[in-house]
DNA sequence: GGCCAGGTGTAAA
DNA sequence: TTTACACATGGC
Protein backbone atom coordinates (compact mmCIF):
# COMPACT_ATOMS: atom_id res chain seq x y z
CA UNK A 1 0.00 0.00 0.00
CA UNK A 2 2.96 2.24 0.62
CA UNK A 3 4.15 1.76 -2.93
CA UNK A 4 0.67 2.41 -4.19
CA UNK A 5 0.51 5.68 -2.27
CA UNK A 6 3.84 6.78 -3.64
CA UNK A 7 2.84 5.96 -7.17
CA UNK A 8 -0.54 7.58 -6.77
CA UNK A 9 0.83 10.81 -5.36
CA UNK A 10 3.45 10.90 -8.09
CA UNK A 11 1.19 10.15 -11.05
CA UNK A 12 -2.37 10.72 -9.88
CA UNK A 13 -5.40 8.74 -10.99
CA UNK A 14 -5.00 6.93 -14.28
CA UNK A 15 -8.62 6.11 -15.14
CA UNK A 16 -7.31 3.14 -16.97
CA UNK A 17 -8.22 1.09 -19.95
CA UNK A 18 -9.03 3.13 -22.98
CA UNK A 19 -12.32 2.28 -24.66
CA UNK A 20 -12.59 3.36 -28.24
CA UNK A 21 -9.67 5.71 -27.81
CA UNK A 22 -10.81 7.48 -24.66
CA UNK A 23 -10.73 6.91 -20.93
CA UNK A 24 -14.22 6.19 -19.68
CA UNK A 25 -15.43 6.50 -16.15
CA UNK A 26 -19.07 5.72 -16.80
CA UNK A 27 -20.65 2.29 -16.66
CA UNK A 28 -19.41 -0.03 -19.37
CA UNK A 29 -21.76 -1.28 -22.05
CA UNK A 30 -21.64 -4.85 -23.36
CA UNK A 31 -19.76 -3.56 -26.38
CA UNK A 32 -17.26 -1.70 -24.19
CA UNK A 33 -16.63 -4.89 -22.26
CA UNK A 34 -16.13 -6.86 -25.44
CA UNK A 35 -13.66 -4.28 -26.67
CA UNK A 36 -11.71 -4.71 -23.45
CA UNK A 37 -11.62 -8.48 -23.96
CA UNK A 38 -10.43 -8.10 -27.52
CA UNK A 39 -7.82 -5.58 -26.41
CA UNK A 40 -6.62 -7.92 -23.68
CA UNK A 41 -5.97 -10.64 -26.25
CA UNK A 42 -4.44 -8.36 -28.86
CA UNK A 43 -2.02 -6.76 -26.42
CA UNK A 44 -0.33 -10.04 -25.53
CA UNK A 45 3.38 -9.26 -25.68
CA UNK A 46 2.59 -6.26 -27.84
CA UNK A 47 2.65 -2.52 -27.31
CA UNK A 48 -0.71 -0.89 -26.82
CA UNK A 49 -0.03 1.53 -29.68
CA UNK A 50 -0.20 -1.29 -32.18
CA UNK A 51 -3.29 -2.69 -30.56
CA UNK A 52 -5.12 0.63 -30.84
CA UNK A 53 -4.78 0.60 -34.59
CA UNK A 54 -6.11 -2.92 -34.79
CA UNK A 55 -9.07 -2.03 -32.57
CA UNK A 56 -9.83 0.94 -34.79
CA UNK A 57 -9.90 -1.35 -37.81
CA UNK A 58 -12.31 -3.66 -36.03
CA UNK A 59 -14.55 -0.74 -35.13
CA UNK A 60 -14.63 0.49 -38.71
CA UNK A 61 -15.81 -2.91 -39.80
CA UNK A 62 -18.41 -3.22 -37.04
CA UNK A 63 -16.55 -6.20 -35.67
CA UNK A 64 -16.79 -5.42 -31.96
CA UNK A 65 -19.53 -8.01 -32.11
CA UNK A 66 -19.45 -11.57 -30.83
CA UNK A 67 -21.56 -13.09 -33.58
CA UNK A 68 -19.64 -11.44 -36.37
CA UNK A 69 -16.29 -12.31 -34.84
CA UNK A 70 -17.34 -15.90 -34.33
CA UNK A 71 -17.83 -16.53 -38.01
CA UNK A 72 -15.62 -14.06 -39.81
CA UNK A 73 -13.24 -15.46 -42.39
CA UNK A 74 -9.75 -16.00 -40.98
CA UNK A 75 -7.95 -14.08 -43.71
CA UNK A 76 -10.16 -11.05 -43.29
CA UNK A 77 -9.68 -10.86 -39.54
CA UNK A 78 -5.94 -11.45 -39.88
CA UNK A 79 -5.62 -8.53 -42.23
CA UNK A 80 -7.47 -6.18 -39.88
CA UNK A 81 -5.36 -7.00 -36.85
CA UNK A 82 -2.06 -7.50 -38.65
CA UNK A 83 -0.55 -4.37 -37.14
CA UNK A 84 -0.83 -5.84 -33.65
CA UNK A 85 1.57 -8.67 -34.40
CA UNK A 86 1.15 -12.46 -34.07
CA UNK A 87 -1.85 -11.81 -36.23
CA UNK A 88 -2.55 -15.37 -37.33
CA UNK A 89 -2.54 -16.65 -33.76
CA UNK A 90 -4.53 -13.73 -32.47
CA UNK A 91 -7.17 -13.99 -35.18
CA UNK A 92 -7.67 -17.59 -34.14
CA UNK A 93 -7.78 -16.59 -30.47
CA UNK A 94 -10.41 -13.94 -31.06
CA UNK A 95 -12.64 -16.29 -32.99
CA UNK A 96 -12.38 -19.04 -30.42
CA UNK A 97 -13.05 -16.51 -27.67
CA UNK A 98 -16.16 -15.19 -29.39
CA UNK A 99 -17.43 -18.68 -30.11
CA UNK A 100 -16.91 -19.72 -26.51
CA UNK A 101 -18.69 -16.71 -25.04
CA UNK A 102 -21.61 -17.21 -27.40
CA UNK A 103 -22.25 -20.61 -25.88
CA UNK A 104 -23.31 -18.68 -22.79
CA UNK A 105 -25.31 -16.25 -24.90
CA UNK A 106 -23.58 -13.06 -23.81
CA UNK A 107 -20.63 -11.64 -21.95
CA UNK A 108 -22.97 -10.77 -19.10
CA UNK A 109 -23.98 -14.39 -18.73
CA UNK A 110 -20.44 -15.60 -19.07
CA UNK A 111 -19.15 -13.17 -16.46
CA UNK A 112 -21.81 -14.37 -14.04
CA UNK A 113 -20.30 -17.85 -13.89
CA UNK A 114 -19.14 -19.00 -10.49
CA UNK A 115 -15.68 -20.11 -11.58
CA UNK A 116 -15.13 -17.38 -14.14
CA UNK A 117 -11.36 -17.41 -13.94
CA UNK A 118 -11.11 -21.13 -14.65
CA UNK A 119 -13.60 -20.81 -17.49
CA UNK A 120 -11.46 -18.10 -19.05
CA UNK A 121 -8.24 -20.05 -18.56
CA UNK A 122 -9.75 -23.03 -20.34
CA UNK A 123 -10.18 -20.97 -23.50
CA UNK A 124 -7.34 -21.49 -25.94
CA UNK A 125 -5.22 -18.33 -26.09
CA UNK A 126 -6.23 -17.01 -22.68
CA UNK A 127 -3.52 -17.29 -20.04
CA UNK A 128 -3.38 -15.91 -16.49
CA UNK A 129 -2.69 -12.30 -17.37
CA UNK A 130 -5.28 -12.10 -20.11
CA UNK A 131 -7.85 -13.82 -17.93
CA UNK A 132 -7.20 -11.47 -15.03
CA UNK A 133 -7.24 -8.40 -17.29
CA UNK A 134 -10.63 -9.45 -18.57
CA UNK A 135 -11.95 -10.11 -15.06
CA UNK A 136 -10.65 -6.80 -13.74
CA UNK A 137 -11.22 -4.44 -16.64
CA UNK A 138 -14.17 -6.00 -18.46
CA UNK A 139 -16.08 -7.83 -15.72
CA UNK A 140 -14.93 -5.30 -13.10
CA UNK A 141 -14.24 -7.86 -10.43
CA UNK A 142 -11.28 -7.54 -8.05
CA UNK A 143 -8.33 -9.64 -9.17
CA UNK A 144 -4.85 -8.19 -9.27
CA UNK A 145 -3.26 -8.31 -12.71
CA UNK A 146 0.40 -9.27 -12.81
CA UNK A 147 2.42 -8.41 -15.86
CA UNK A 148 6.07 -8.13 -16.84
CA UNK A 149 6.18 -4.57 -15.51
CA UNK A 150 4.73 -5.54 -12.16
CA UNK A 151 7.25 -8.33 -11.73
CA UNK A 152 10.17 -6.18 -12.73
CA UNK A 153 9.23 -3.23 -10.57
CA UNK A 154 8.40 -5.33 -7.53
CA UNK A 155 11.71 -7.16 -7.79
CA UNK A 156 13.48 -3.79 -8.10
CA UNK A 157 11.70 -2.74 -4.94
CA UNK A 158 13.04 -5.90 -3.34
CA UNK A 159 9.57 -7.33 -2.78
CA UNK A 160 10.08 -10.51 -4.79
CA UNK A 161 12.54 -12.50 -6.87
CA UNK A 162 13.04 -11.42 -10.50
CA UNK A 163 11.49 -14.60 -11.91
CA UNK A 164 8.67 -14.77 -9.37
CA UNK A 165 5.74 -17.01 -10.18
CA UNK A 166 2.60 -15.25 -11.43
CA UNK A 167 0.28 -16.50 -8.71
CA UNK A 168 2.82 -16.09 -5.97
CA UNK A 169 3.07 -12.37 -6.67
CA UNK A 170 -0.67 -12.12 -7.19
CA UNK A 171 -1.24 -13.67 -3.77
CA UNK A 172 1.07 -11.08 -2.28
CA UNK A 173 -1.21 -8.28 -3.49
CA UNK A 174 -4.39 -10.14 -2.64
CA UNK A 175 -3.25 -10.55 0.94
CA UNK A 176 -2.02 -6.99 1.35
CA UNK A 177 -4.86 -5.07 -0.26
CA UNK A 178 -8.57 -4.81 0.25
CA UNK A 179 -10.49 -6.52 -2.53
CA UNK A 180 -11.58 -3.51 -4.51
CA UNK A 181 -11.64 -3.57 -8.29
CA UNK A 182 -11.13 0.15 -8.59
CA UNK A 183 -8.04 0.02 -6.41
CA UNK A 184 -6.65 -2.92 -8.41
CA UNK A 185 -7.47 -1.18 -11.65
CA UNK A 186 -5.63 1.95 -10.58
CA UNK A 187 -2.70 0.11 -9.08
CA UNK A 188 -1.94 -1.94 -12.15
CA UNK A 189 -2.25 1.14 -14.33
CA UNK A 190 0.17 3.00 -12.09
CA UNK A 191 2.75 0.25 -12.54
CA UNK A 192 2.48 0.60 -16.27
CA UNK A 193 2.72 4.37 -16.00
CA UNK A 194 5.82 4.07 -13.86
CA UNK A 195 7.37 1.72 -16.37
CA UNK A 196 6.85 4.22 -19.14
CA UNK A 197 8.60 7.07 -17.40
CA UNK A 198 12.24 7.95 -16.96
CA UNK A 199 14.41 8.73 -13.96
CA UNK A 200 17.97 9.22 -12.76
CA UNK A 201 19.27 6.55 -10.46
CA UNK A 202 18.43 3.24 -8.94
CA UNK A 203 20.78 0.85 -7.25
CA UNK A 204 21.13 -2.42 -9.05
CA UNK A 205 19.42 -1.52 -12.25
CA UNK A 206 22.30 -1.23 -14.67
CA UNK A 207 20.80 -3.71 -17.09
CA UNK A 208 17.12 -3.08 -16.43
CA UNK A 209 15.23 -1.71 -19.43
CA UNK A 210 13.13 0.48 -17.18
CA UNK A 211 15.92 1.55 -14.89
CA UNK A 212 15.18 5.16 -15.68
CA UNK A 213 11.65 4.86 -14.40
CA UNK A 214 11.70 3.47 -10.94
CA UNK A 215 13.87 5.79 -8.93
CA UNK A 216 11.56 8.72 -9.37
CA UNK A 217 9.04 7.39 -6.94
CA UNK A 218 11.36 5.79 -4.46
C1' DG B 1 20.40 -3.33 -36.50
C1' DG B 2 19.02 -5.03 -31.98
C1' DC B 3 15.90 -4.99 -28.35
C1' DC B 4 11.46 -4.55 -26.39
C1' DA B 5 6.35 -4.48 -26.14
C1' DG B 6 0.36 -4.57 -20.83
C1' DG B 7 1.94 -13.51 -23.20
C1' DT B 8 0.50 -18.10 -24.58
C1' DG B 9 0.80 -22.79 -26.42
C1' DT B 10 3.57 -26.59 -27.60
C1' DA B 11 7.19 -29.88 -27.51
C1' DA B 12 11.40 -31.60 -26.03
C1' DA B 13 14.65 -32.58 -22.20
C1' DT C 1 8.29 -30.26 -14.10
C1' DT C 2 11.25 -27.11 -16.27
C1' DT C 3 13.14 -24.89 -20.42
C1' DA C 4 13.23 -23.50 -25.26
C1' DC C 5 11.05 -21.88 -28.96
C1' DA C 6 7.47 -20.08 -32.33
C1' DC C 7 4.45 -16.59 -33.05
C1' DA C 8 5.04 -11.03 -36.02
C1' DT C 9 4.65 -6.11 -36.16
C1' DG C 10 6.21 -1.34 -35.06
C1' DG C 11 8.92 2.08 -32.23
C1' DC C 12 13.11 3.69 -30.54
mmCIF file of C-alpha atoms (C1' of nucleotides) in Angstrom:
data_model
loop_
_atom_site.group_PDB
_atom_site.id
_atom_site.type_symbol
_atom_site.label_atom_id
_atom_site.label_comp_id
_atom_site.label_asym_id
_atom_site.label_seq_id
_atom_site.Cartn_x
_atom_site.Cartn_y
_atom_site.Cartn_z
ATOM 1 C CA UNK A 1 0.000 0.000 0.000
ATOM 2 C CA UNK A 2 2.956 2.244 0.617
ATOM 3 C CA UNK A 3 4.154 1.755 -2.926
ATOM 4 C CA UNK A 4 0.668 2.414 -4.185
ATOM 5 C CA UNK A 5 0.510 5.677 -2.273
ATOM 6 C CA UNK A 6 3.840 6.779 -3.642
ATOM 7 C CA UNK A 7 2.837 5.962 -7.166
ATOM 8 C CA UNK A 8 -0.535 7.582 -6.775
ATOM 9 C CA UNK A 9 0.832 10.805 -5.358
ATOM 10 C CA UNK A 10 3.447 10.901 -8.094
ATOM 11 C CA UNK A 11 1.194 10.155 -11.049
ATOM 12 C CA UNK A 12 -2.375 10.718 -9.878
ATOM 13 C CA UNK A 13 -5.405 8.737 -10.992
ATOM 14 C CA UNK A 14 -5.004 6.930 -14.284
ATOM 15 C CA UNK A 15 -8.615 6.111 -15.135
ATOM 16 C CA UNK A 16 -7.310 3.140 -16.973
ATOM 17 C CA UNK A 17 -8.220 1.089 -19.953
ATOM 18 C CA UNK A 18 -9.034 3.134 -22.982
ATOM 19 C CA UNK A 19 -12.324 2.275 -24.657
ATOM 20 C CA UNK A 20 -12.595 3.362 -28.240
ATOM 21 C CA UNK A 21 -9.675 5.715 -27.810
ATOM 22 C CA UNK A 22 -10.808 7.476 -24.658
ATOM 23 C CA UNK A 23 -10.731 6.908 -20.929
ATOM 24 C CA UNK A 24 -14.223 6.188 -19.676
ATOM 25 C CA UNK A 25 -15.431 6.497 -16.150
ATOM 26 C CA UNK A 26 -19.071 5.716 -16.804
ATOM 27 C CA UNK A 27 -20.654 2.293 -16.660
ATOM 28 C CA UNK A 28 -19.408 -0.025 -19.372
ATOM 29 C CA UNK A 29 -21.756 -1.280 -22.051
ATOM 30 C CA UNK A 30 -21.637 -4.845 -23.363
ATOM 31 C CA UNK A 31 -19.755 -3.563 -26.375
ATOM 32 C CA UNK A 32 -17.265 -1.695 -24.192
ATOM 33 C CA UNK A 33 -16.629 -4.887 -22.264
ATOM 34 C CA UNK A 34 -16.126 -6.864 -25.443
ATOM 35 C CA UNK A 35 -13.656 -4.284 -26.667
ATOM 36 C CA UNK A 36 -11.707 -4.708 -23.448
ATOM 37 C CA UNK A 37 -11.622 -8.481 -23.960
ATOM 38 C CA UNK A 38 -10.426 -8.100 -27.518
ATOM 39 C CA UNK A 39 -7.817 -5.576 -26.412
ATOM 40 C CA UNK A 40 -6.617 -7.919 -23.678
ATOM 41 C CA UNK A 41 -5.968 -10.641 -26.245
ATOM 42 C CA UNK A 42 -4.443 -8.364 -28.857
ATOM 43 C CA UNK A 43 -2.024 -6.759 -26.418
ATOM 44 C CA UNK A 44 -0.326 -10.036 -25.530
ATOM 45 C CA UNK A 45 3.383 -9.260 -25.675
ATOM 46 C CA UNK A 46 2.594 -6.262 -27.844
ATOM 47 C CA UNK A 47 2.653 -2.521 -27.310
ATOM 48 C CA UNK A 48 -0.714 -0.888 -26.821
ATOM 49 C CA UNK A 49 -0.026 1.532 -29.677
ATOM 50 C CA UNK A 50 -0.196 -1.285 -32.180
ATOM 51 C CA UNK A 51 -3.292 -2.685 -30.563
ATOM 52 C CA UNK A 52 -5.119 0.629 -30.836
ATOM 53 C CA UNK A 53 -4.779 0.600 -34.595
ATOM 54 C CA UNK A 54 -6.110 -2.919 -34.791
ATOM 55 C CA UNK A 55 -9.070 -2.028 -32.570
ATOM 56 C CA UNK A 56 -9.832 0.935 -34.785
ATOM 57 C CA UNK A 57 -9.897 -1.345 -37.811
ATOM 58 C CA UNK A 58 -12.308 -3.664 -36.032
ATOM 59 C CA UNK A 59 -14.555 -0.739 -35.133
ATOM 60 C CA UNK A 60 -14.634 0.493 -38.705
ATOM 61 C CA UNK A 61 -15.805 -2.913 -39.804
ATOM 62 C CA UNK A 62 -18.409 -3.224 -37.037
ATOM 63 C CA UNK A 63 -16.554 -6.198 -35.668
ATOM 64 C CA UNK A 64 -16.790 -5.421 -31.960
ATOM 65 C CA UNK A 65 -19.533 -8.013 -32.108
ATOM 66 C CA UNK A 66 -19.451 -11.570 -30.829
ATOM 67 C CA UNK A 67 -21.558 -13.093 -33.583
ATOM 68 C CA UNK A 68 -19.643 -11.437 -36.372
ATOM 69 C CA UNK A 69 -16.293 -12.314 -34.839
ATOM 70 C CA UNK A 70 -17.341 -15.896 -34.325
ATOM 71 C CA UNK A 71 -17.834 -16.530 -38.006
ATOM 72 C CA UNK A 72 -15.617 -14.063 -39.809
ATOM 73 C CA UNK A 73 -13.239 -15.455 -42.391
ATOM 74 C CA UNK A 74 -9.747 -15.996 -40.982
ATOM 75 C CA UNK A 75 -7.955 -14.080 -43.710
ATOM 76 C CA UNK A 76 -10.159 -11.049 -43.291
ATOM 77 C CA UNK A 77 -9.680 -10.863 -39.537
ATOM 78 C CA UNK A 78 -5.944 -11.454 -39.881
ATOM 79 C CA UNK A 79 -5.623 -8.525 -42.226
ATOM 80 C CA UNK A 80 -7.466 -6.179 -39.882
ATOM 81 C CA UNK A 81 -5.356 -6.998 -36.852
ATOM 82 C CA UNK A 82 -2.059 -7.504 -38.646
ATOM 83 C CA UNK A 83 -0.550 -4.371 -37.139
ATOM 84 C CA UNK A 84 -0.832 -5.843 -33.648
ATOM 85 C CA UNK A 85 1.574 -8.672 -34.403
ATOM 86 C CA UNK A 86 1.151 -12.461 -34.067
ATOM 87 C CA UNK A 87 -1.853 -11.813 -36.226
ATOM 88 C CA UNK A 88 -2.549 -15.368 -37.329
ATOM 89 C CA UNK A 89 -2.543 -16.648 -33.759
ATOM 90 C CA UNK A 90 -4.534 -13.732 -32.473
ATOM 91 C CA UNK A 91 -7.173 -13.990 -35.180
ATOM 92 C CA UNK A 92 -7.669 -17.593 -34.140
ATOM 93 C CA UNK A 93 -7.778 -16.595 -30.475
ATOM 94 C CA UNK A 94 -10.410 -13.936 -31.059
ATOM 95 C CA UNK A 95 -12.637 -16.294 -32.993
ATOM 96 C CA UNK A 96 -12.382 -19.037 -30.420
ATOM 97 C CA UNK A 97 -13.048 -16.514 -27.669
ATOM 98 C CA UNK A 98 -16.163 -15.189 -29.386
ATOM 99 C CA UNK A 99 -17.433 -18.685 -30.111
ATOM 100 C CA UNK A 100 -16.911 -19.724 -26.507
ATOM 101 C CA UNK A 101 -18.687 -16.707 -25.040
ATOM 102 C CA UNK A 102 -21.611 -17.210 -27.404
ATOM 103 C CA UNK A 103 -22.247 -20.611 -25.884
ATOM 104 C CA UNK A 104 -23.314 -18.683 -22.786
ATOM 105 C CA UNK A 105 -25.306 -16.252 -24.899
ATOM 106 C CA UNK A 106 -23.584 -13.062 -23.812
ATOM 107 C CA UNK A 107 -20.633 -11.643 -21.947
ATOM 108 C CA UNK A 108 -22.969 -10.771 -19.102
ATOM 109 C CA UNK A 109 -23.980 -14.393 -18.726
ATOM 110 C CA UNK A 110 -20.445 -15.597 -19.071
ATOM 111 C CA UNK A 111 -19.149 -13.170 -16.463
ATOM 112 C CA UNK A 112 -21.811 -14.368 -14.042
ATOM 113 C CA UNK A 113 -20.301 -17.845 -13.888
ATOM 114 C CA UNK A 114 -19.144 -18.997 -10.494
ATOM 115 C CA UNK A 115 -15.678 -20.109 -11.579
ATOM 116 C CA UNK A 116 -15.130 -17.376 -14.141
ATOM 117 C CA UNK A 117 -11.360 -17.414 -13.936
ATOM 118 C CA UNK A 118 -11.106 -21.133 -14.652
ATOM 119 C CA UNK A 119 -13.595 -20.805 -17.486
ATOM 120 C CA UNK A 120 -11.461 -18.097 -19.046
ATOM 121 C CA UNK A 121 -8.243 -20.047 -18.564
ATOM 122 C CA UNK A 122 -9.747 -23.027 -20.335
ATOM 123 C CA UNK A 123 -10.177 -20.965 -23.497
ATOM 124 C CA UNK A 124 -7.338 -21.488 -25.941
ATOM 125 C CA UNK A 125 -5.215 -18.333 -26.085
ATOM 126 C CA UNK A 126 -6.230 -17.010 -22.682
ATOM 127 C CA UNK A 127 -3.518 -17.293 -20.043
ATOM 128 C CA UNK A 128 -3.384 -15.915 -16.489
ATOM 129 C CA UNK A 129 -2.690 -12.301 -17.367
ATOM 130 C CA UNK A 130 -5.275 -12.104 -20.114
ATOM 131 C CA UNK A 131 -7.854 -13.818 -17.931
ATOM 132 C CA UNK A 132 -7.200 -11.470 -15.034
ATOM 133 C CA UNK A 133 -7.238 -8.403 -17.287
ATOM 134 C CA UNK A 134 -10.634 -9.448 -18.573
ATOM 135 C CA UNK A 135 -11.954 -10.108 -15.064
ATOM 136 C CA UNK A 136 -10.654 -6.800 -13.736
ATOM 137 C CA UNK A 137 -11.219 -4.443 -16.636
ATOM 138 C CA UNK A 138 -14.171 -6.000 -18.457
ATOM 139 C CA UNK A 139 -16.083 -7.832 -15.716
ATOM 140 C CA UNK A 140 -14.933 -5.296 -13.097
ATOM 141 C CA UNK A 141 -14.235 -7.857 -10.427
ATOM 142 C CA UNK A 142 -11.275 -7.538 -8.053
ATOM 143 C CA UNK A 143 -8.328 -9.639 -9.171
ATOM 144 C CA UNK A 144 -4.851 -8.188 -9.266
ATOM 145 C CA UNK A 145 -3.260 -8.314 -12.713
ATOM 146 C CA UNK A 146 0.399 -9.266 -12.808
ATOM 147 C CA UNK A 147 2.421 -8.406 -15.858
ATOM 148 C CA UNK A 148 6.068 -8.131 -16.840
ATOM 149 C CA UNK A 149 6.182 -4.573 -15.506
ATOM 150 C CA UNK A 150 4.732 -5.538 -12.156
ATOM 151 C CA UNK A 151 7.250 -8.328 -11.725
ATOM 152 C CA UNK A 152 10.168 -6.181 -12.732
ATOM 153 C CA UNK A 153 9.230 -3.228 -10.574
ATOM 154 C CA UNK A 154 8.403 -5.329 -7.527
ATOM 155 C CA UNK A 155 11.706 -7.156 -7.793
ATOM 156 C CA UNK A 156 13.476 -3.788 -8.097
ATOM 157 C CA UNK A 157 11.703 -2.743 -4.936
ATOM 158 C CA UNK A 158 13.036 -5.899 -3.336
ATOM 159 C CA UNK A 159 9.573 -7.326 -2.783
ATOM 160 C CA UNK A 160 10.077 -10.515 -4.788
ATOM 161 C CA UNK A 161 12.538 -12.502 -6.868
ATOM 162 C CA UNK A 162 13.039 -11.418 -10.496
ATOM 163 C CA UNK A 163 11.493 -14.599 -11.905
ATOM 164 C CA UNK A 164 8.672 -14.767 -9.371
ATOM 165 C CA UNK A 165 5.736 -17.013 -10.182
ATOM 166 C CA UNK A 166 2.599 -15.253 -11.433
ATOM 167 C CA UNK A 167 0.277 -16.501 -8.714
ATOM 168 C CA UNK A 168 2.821 -16.095 -5.966
ATOM 169 C CA UNK A 169 3.072 -12.373 -6.675
ATOM 170 C CA UNK A 170 -0.668 -12.121 -7.187
ATOM 171 C CA UNK A 171 -1.245 -13.674 -3.768
ATOM 172 C CA UNK A 172 1.066 -11.075 -2.281
ATOM 173 C CA UNK A 173 -1.211 -8.278 -3.486
ATOM 174 C CA UNK A 174 -4.388 -10.135 -2.642
ATOM 175 C CA UNK A 175 -3.247 -10.553 0.941
ATOM 176 C CA UNK A 176 -2.019 -6.986 1.350
ATOM 177 C CA UNK A 177 -4.859 -5.067 -0.257
ATOM 178 C CA UNK A 178 -8.573 -4.808 0.245
ATOM 179 C CA UNK A 179 -10.487 -6.524 -2.526
ATOM 180 C CA UNK A 180 -11.581 -3.514 -4.511
ATOM 181 C CA UNK A 181 -11.640 -3.573 -8.286
ATOM 182 C CA UNK A 182 -11.132 0.153 -8.592
ATOM 183 C CA UNK A 183 -8.038 0.019 -6.407
ATOM 184 C CA UNK A 184 -6.654 -2.922 -8.413
ATOM 185 C CA UNK A 185 -7.465 -1.178 -11.654
ATOM 186 C CA UNK A 186 -5.630 1.951 -10.575
ATOM 187 C CA UNK A 187 -2.696 0.106 -9.076
ATOM 188 C CA UNK A 188 -1.940 -1.941 -12.146
ATOM 189 C CA UNK A 189 -2.246 1.139 -14.330
ATOM 190 C CA UNK A 190 0.173 3.000 -12.090
ATOM 191 C CA UNK A 191 2.749 0.253 -12.536
ATOM 192 C CA UNK A 192 2.480 0.596 -16.273
ATOM 193 C CA UNK A 193 2.723 4.365 -16.003
ATOM 194 C CA UNK A 194 5.823 4.069 -13.864
ATOM 195 C CA UNK A 195 7.370 1.717 -16.365
ATOM 196 C CA UNK A 196 6.848 4.219 -19.142
ATOM 197 C CA UNK A 197 8.602 7.066 -17.401
ATOM 198 C CA UNK A 198 12.242 7.950 -16.962
ATOM 199 C CA UNK A 199 14.413 8.731 -13.964
ATOM 200 C CA UNK A 200 17.968 9.224 -12.759
ATOM 201 C CA UNK A 201 19.269 6.552 -10.456
ATOM 202 C CA UNK A 202 18.433 3.243 -8.943
ATOM 203 C CA UNK A 203 20.782 0.845 -7.246
ATOM 204 C CA UNK A 204 21.132 -2.423 -9.047
ATOM 205 C CA UNK A 205 19.421 -1.520 -12.249
ATOM 206 C CA UNK A 206 22.301 -1.234 -14.671
ATOM 207 C CA UNK A 207 20.801 -3.709 -17.088
ATOM 208 C CA UNK A 208 17.123 -3.081 -16.435
ATOM 209 C CA UNK A 209 15.231 -1.708 -19.433
ATOM 210 C CA UNK A 210 13.126 0.481 -17.179
ATOM 211 C CA UNK A 211 15.919 1.550 -14.887
ATOM 212 C CA UNK A 212 15.177 5.163 -15.679
ATOM 213 C CA UNK A 213 11.649 4.864 -14.398
ATOM 214 C CA UNK A 214 11.701 3.469 -10.935
ATOM 215 C CA UNK A 215 13.868 5.792 -8.929
ATOM 216 C CA UNK A 216 11.556 8.718 -9.370
ATOM 217 C CA UNK A 217 9.036 7.386 -6.939
ATOM 218 C CA UNK A 218 11.365 5.794 -4.458
ATOM 219 C "C1'" DG B 1 20.399 -3.326 -36.503
ATOM 220 C "C1'" DG B 2 19.016 -5.028 -31.984
ATOM 221 C "C1'" DC B 3 15.902 -4.992 -28.346
ATOM 222 C "C1'" DC B 4 11.463 -4.554 -26.392
ATOM 223 C "C1'" DA B 5 6.354 -4.482 -26.143
ATOM 224 C "C1'" DG B 6 0.358 -4.569 -20.828
ATOM 225 C "C1'" DG B 7 1.940 -13.512 -23.203
ATOM 226 C "C1'" DT B 8 0.498 -18.103 -24.579
ATOM 227 C "C1'" DG B 9 0.797 -22.787 -26.424
ATOM 228 C "C1'" DT B 10 3.574 -26.591 -27.598
ATOM 229 C "C1'" DA B 11 7.193 -29.881 -27.509
ATOM 230 C "C1'" DA B 12 11.400 -31.599 -26.031
ATOM 231 C "C1'" DA B 13 14.646 -32.580 -22.204
ATOM 232 C "C1'" DT C 1 8.287 -30.261 -14.097
ATOM 233 C "C1'" DT C 2 11.252 -27.113 -16.266
ATOM 234 C "C1'" DT C 3 13.138 -24.894 -20.423
ATOM 235 C "C1'" DA C 4 13.229 -23.496 -25.263
ATOM 236 C "C1'" DC C 5 11.052 -21.882 -28.963
ATOM 237 C "C1'" DA C 6 7.469 -20.082 -32.333
ATOM 238 C "C1'" DC C 7 4.454 -16.593 -33.049
ATOM 239 C "C1'" DA C 8 5.042 -11.031 -36.016
ATOM 240 C "C1'" DT C 9 4.654 -6.109 -36.157
ATOM 241 C "C1'" DG C 10 6.206 -1.345 -35.059
ATOM 242 C "C1'" DG C 11 8.918 2.078 -32.227
ATOM 243 C "C1'" DC C 12 13.114 3.686 -30.541
#
